[in-house]
GROMACS .gro file of C-alpha atoms in nm:
model
  186
    1UNK     CA    1  -2.310  -1.276  -0.989
    2UNK     CA    2  -2.366  -1.143  -0.638
    3UNK     CA    3  -2.204  -1.453  -0.491
    4UNK     CA    4  -1.888  -1.395  -0.696
    5UNK     CA    5  -1.870  -1.031  -0.582
    6UNK     CA    6  -1.915  -1.130  -0.217
    7UNK     CA    7  -1.648  -1.397  -0.251
    8UNK     CA    8  -1.407  -1.148  -0.412
    9UNK     CA    9  -1.464  -0.898  -0.127
   10UNK     CA   10  -1.400  -1.163   0.137
   11UNK     CA   11  -1.084  -1.276  -0.039
   12UNK     CA   12  -0.955  -0.920  -0.053
   13UNK     CA   13  -1.019  -0.885   0.323
   14UNK     CA   14  -1.163  -0.541   0.271
   15UNK     CA   15  -1.397  -0.355   0.499
   16UNK     CA   16  -1.486   0.010   0.535
   17UNK     CA   17  -1.226   0.068   0.809
   18UNK     CA   18  -0.945  -0.086   0.603
   19UNK     CA   19  -1.043   0.121   0.298
   20UNK     CA   20  -1.051   0.437   0.513
   21UNK     CA   21  -0.714   0.359   0.675
   22UNK     CA   22  -0.559   0.304   0.332
   23UNK     CA   23  -0.707   0.634   0.213
   24UNK     CA   24  -0.550   0.814   0.512
   25UNK     CA   25  -0.210   0.656   0.438
   26UNK     CA   26  -0.234   0.752   0.071
   27UNK     CA   27  -0.343   1.107   0.155
   28UNK     CA   28  -0.052   1.134   0.401
   29UNK     CA   29   0.193   1.017   0.137
   30UNK     CA   30   0.065   1.200  -0.169
   31UNK     CA   31  -0.187   1.465  -0.063
   32UNK     CA   32  -0.541   1.523  -0.186
   33UNK     CA   33  -0.443   1.650  -0.532
   34UNK     CA   34  -0.298   1.311  -0.631
   35UNK     CA   35  -0.559   1.105  -0.447
   36UNK     CA   36  -0.790   0.898  -0.666
   37UNK     CA   37  -1.006   0.593  -0.623
   38UNK     CA   38  -0.790   0.415  -0.882
   39UNK     CA   39  -0.477   0.494  -0.684
   40UNK     CA   40  -0.644   0.373  -0.365
   41UNK     CA   41  -0.756   0.051  -0.534
   42UNK     CA   42  -0.398  -0.011  -0.650
   43UNK     CA   43  -0.278   0.046  -0.293
   44UNK     CA   44  -0.531  -0.212  -0.173
   45UNK     CA   45  -0.448  -0.447  -0.462
   46UNK     CA   46  -0.810  -0.458  -0.580
   47UNK     CA   47  -1.006  -0.312  -0.869
   48UNK     CA   48  -1.139   0.042  -0.841
   49UNK     CA   49  -1.494  -0.090  -0.849
   50UNK     CA   50  -1.422  -0.301  -0.539
   51UNK     CA   51  -1.371   0.016  -0.336
   52UNK     CA   52  -1.723   0.129  -0.425
   53UNK     CA   53  -1.868  -0.162  -0.228
   54UNK     CA   54  -1.765   0.033   0.084
   55UNK     CA   55  -1.825   0.396  -0.014
   56UNK     CA   56  -2.055   0.554  -0.268
   57UNK     CA   57  -1.829   0.839  -0.376
   58UNK     CA   58  -1.479   0.976  -0.342
   59UNK     CA   59  -1.621   1.264  -0.136
   60UNK     CA   60  -1.774   1.017   0.109
   61UNK     CA   61  -1.438   0.845   0.145
   62UNK     CA   62  -1.264   1.179   0.205
   63UNK     CA   63  -1.521   1.255   0.478
   64UNK     CA   64  -1.447   0.918   0.636
   65UNK     CA   65  -1.071   0.981   0.618
   66UNK     CA   66  -1.112   1.325   0.773
   67UNK     CA   67  -1.326   1.186   1.052
   68UNK     CA   68  -1.074   0.906   1.111
   69UNK     CA   69  -0.794   1.154   1.178
   70UNK     CA   70  -1.021   1.355   1.409
   71UNK     CA   71  -1.061   1.026   1.594
   72UNK     CA   72  -0.689   1.039   1.675
   73UNK     CA   73  -0.743   1.342   1.898
   74UNK     CA   74  -0.745   1.281   2.271
   75UNK     CA   75  -1.051   1.452   2.414
   76UNK     CA   76  -1.095   1.531   2.782
   77UNK     CA   77  -1.389   1.360   2.948
   78UNK     CA   78  -1.707   1.571   2.963
   79UNK     CA   79  -1.700   1.571   3.343
   80UNK     CA   80  -1.328   1.646   3.360
   81UNK     CA   81  -1.214   1.842   3.664
   82UNK     CA   82  -0.916   1.982   3.474
   83UNK     CA   83  -0.894   2.358   3.440
   84UNK     CA   84  -1.042   2.495   3.115
   85UNK     CA   85  -0.702   2.644   3.025
   86UNK     CA   86  -0.538   2.302   3.038
   87UNK     CA   87  -0.823   2.142   2.843
   88UNK     CA   88  -0.816   2.415   2.578
   89UNK     CA   89  -0.435   2.396   2.553
   90UNK     CA   90  -0.456   2.016   2.519
   91UNK     CA   91  -0.721   2.036   2.248
   92UNK     CA   92  -0.530   2.303   2.054
   93UNK     CA   93  -0.199   2.118   2.087
   94UNK     CA   94  -0.356   1.791   1.976
   95UNK     CA   95  -0.527   1.962   1.684
   96UNK     CA   96  -0.197   2.116   1.575
   97UNK     CA   97  -0.019   1.780   1.600
   98UNK     CA   98  -0.294   1.620   1.390
   99UNK     CA   99  -0.254   1.891   1.123
  100UNK     CA  100   0.124   1.837   1.117
  101UNK     CA  101   0.085   1.455   1.093
  102UNK     CA  102  -0.179   1.486   0.822
  103UNK     CA  103  -0.108   1.803   0.620
  104UNK     CA  104  -0.384   1.719   0.371
  105UNK     CA  105  -0.645   1.786   0.640
  106UNK     CA  106  -0.596   2.162   0.598
  107UNK     CA  107  -0.714   2.141   0.238
  108UNK     CA  108  -1.024   1.938   0.327
  109UNK     CA  109  -1.140   2.071   0.662
  110UNK     CA  110  -1.482   2.229   0.634
  111UNK     CA  111  -1.516   2.115   0.274
  112UNK     CA  112  -1.717   1.895   0.289
  113UNK     CA  113  -1.866   1.986   0.622
  114UNK     CA  114  -1.710   1.785   0.902
  115UNK     CA  115  -2.007   1.573   1.005
  116UNK     CA  116  -1.857   1.245   1.122
  117UNK     CA  117  -1.889   1.124   1.480
  118UNK     CA  118  -1.525   1.201   1.568
  119UNK     CA  119  -1.545   1.553   1.422
  120UNK     CA  120  -1.873   1.607   1.608
  121UNK     CA  121  -1.720   1.483   1.936
  122UNK     CA  122  -1.428   1.724   1.892
  123UNK     CA  123  -1.665   2.015   1.825
  124UNK     CA  124  -1.881   1.927   2.126
  125UNK     CA  125  -1.573   1.909   2.347
  126UNK     CA  126  -1.454   2.250   2.226
  127UNK     CA  127  -1.800   2.396   2.299
  128UNK     CA  128  -1.792   2.253   2.655
  129UNK     CA  129  -1.450   2.406   2.716
  130UNK     CA  130  -1.569   2.740   2.575
  131UNK     CA  131  -1.865   2.737   2.814
  132UNK     CA  132  -1.628   2.669   3.105
  133UNK     CA  133  -1.404   2.970   3.029
  134UNK     CA  134  -1.645   3.215   3.186
  135UNK     CA  135  -1.671   3.415   2.863
  136UNK     CA  136  -2.030   3.533   2.813
  137UNK     CA  137  -2.222   3.305   2.575
  138UNK     CA  138  -2.213   3.563   2.295
  139UNK     CA  139  -1.832   3.557   2.298
  140UNK     CA  140  -1.762   3.185   2.334
  141UNK     CA  141  -1.758   3.103   1.965
  142UNK     CA  142  -1.527   3.395   1.894
  143UNK     CA  143  -1.289   3.297   2.174
  144UNK     CA  144  -1.240   2.939   2.061
  145UNK     CA  145  -1.245   3.040   1.697
  146UNK     CA  146  -0.949   3.267   1.765
  147UNK     CA  147  -0.757   2.977   1.918
  148UNK     CA  148  -0.836   2.717   1.651
  149UNK     CA  149  -0.807   2.954   1.358
  150UNK     CA  150  -0.463   3.047   1.490
  151UNK     CA  151  -0.366   2.680   1.514
  152UNK     CA  152  -0.509   2.608   1.169
  153UNK     CA  153  -0.338   2.907   1.010
  154UNK     CA  154  -0.005   2.888   1.189
  155UNK     CA  155   0.119   2.533   1.152
  156UNK     CA  156   0.473   2.589   1.265
  157UNK     CA  157   0.732   2.337   1.155
  158UNK     CA  158   0.820   2.064   1.401
  159UNK     CA  159   1.142   2.237   1.504
  160UNK     CA  160   1.196   2.328   1.867
  161UNK     CA  161   1.163   2.701   1.794
  162UNK     CA  162   0.836   2.638   1.608
  163UNK     CA  163   0.699   2.444   1.904
  164UNK     CA  164   0.810   2.718   2.142
  165UNK     CA  165   0.656   2.991   1.924
  166UNK     CA  166   0.331   2.799   1.894
  167UNK     CA  167   0.309   2.741   2.270
  168UNK     CA  168   0.383   3.108   2.341
  169UNK     CA  169   0.118   3.227   2.095
  170UNK     CA  170  -0.134   2.984   2.245
  171UNK     CA  171  -0.053   3.120   2.593
  172UNK     CA  172  -0.119   3.472   2.460
  173UNK     CA  173  -0.458   3.368   2.325
  174UNK     CA  174  -0.554   3.199   2.653
  175UNK     CA  175  -0.441   3.510   2.844
  176UNK     CA  176  -0.664   3.714   2.613
  177UNK     CA  177  -0.961   3.494   2.699
  178UNK     CA  178  -0.880   3.535   3.069
  179UNK     CA  179  -0.864   3.914   3.023
  180UNK     CA  180  -1.202   3.916   2.850
  181UNK     CA  181  -1.352   3.710   3.131
  182UNK     CA  182  -1.213   3.956   3.386
  183UNK     CA  183  -1.341   4.248   3.180
  184UNK     CA  184  -1.689   4.098   3.169
  185UNK     CA  185  -1.687   4.074   3.549
  186UNK     CA  186  -1.744   3.699   3.561
   0.00000   0.00000   0.00000
């Protein structure tokens, strides 16, 4: 019995990465409300049970899909010499672009907790940038939260005016961080 299952998996050419990539494509096309393991299996041209060889639950697969799209973000190197403003702007702009490319992420982010390696790398990078702003440690979380909550909550359409408005608002938030740094005397 096990030999037949292994043979079927090999014939299907499935692996965890392919299943995750198909889940991302399906989520992009139909959103999380219409996503199901049956639908995914049909997309992969396999039985629904075949998908469970690679993930234990739908929630696990959604976590993998979420982490996969976080992996699309370009993160500055930890020892980057770039100014914190440029790094923060790049992270926020990339995050916004990811949310526009994958609108379903908004419904899933933080639920379940983003624990994958790509999500963790993004969070660590944001914390490094926050530390480099000069904001006192007690204010760093609040500063970057303001930026990323703005980006998360204000996903402007892809139109030129939306891009311009988003960039202007991001500049205002960065200027606010600069003002708080100056106010703290750092």
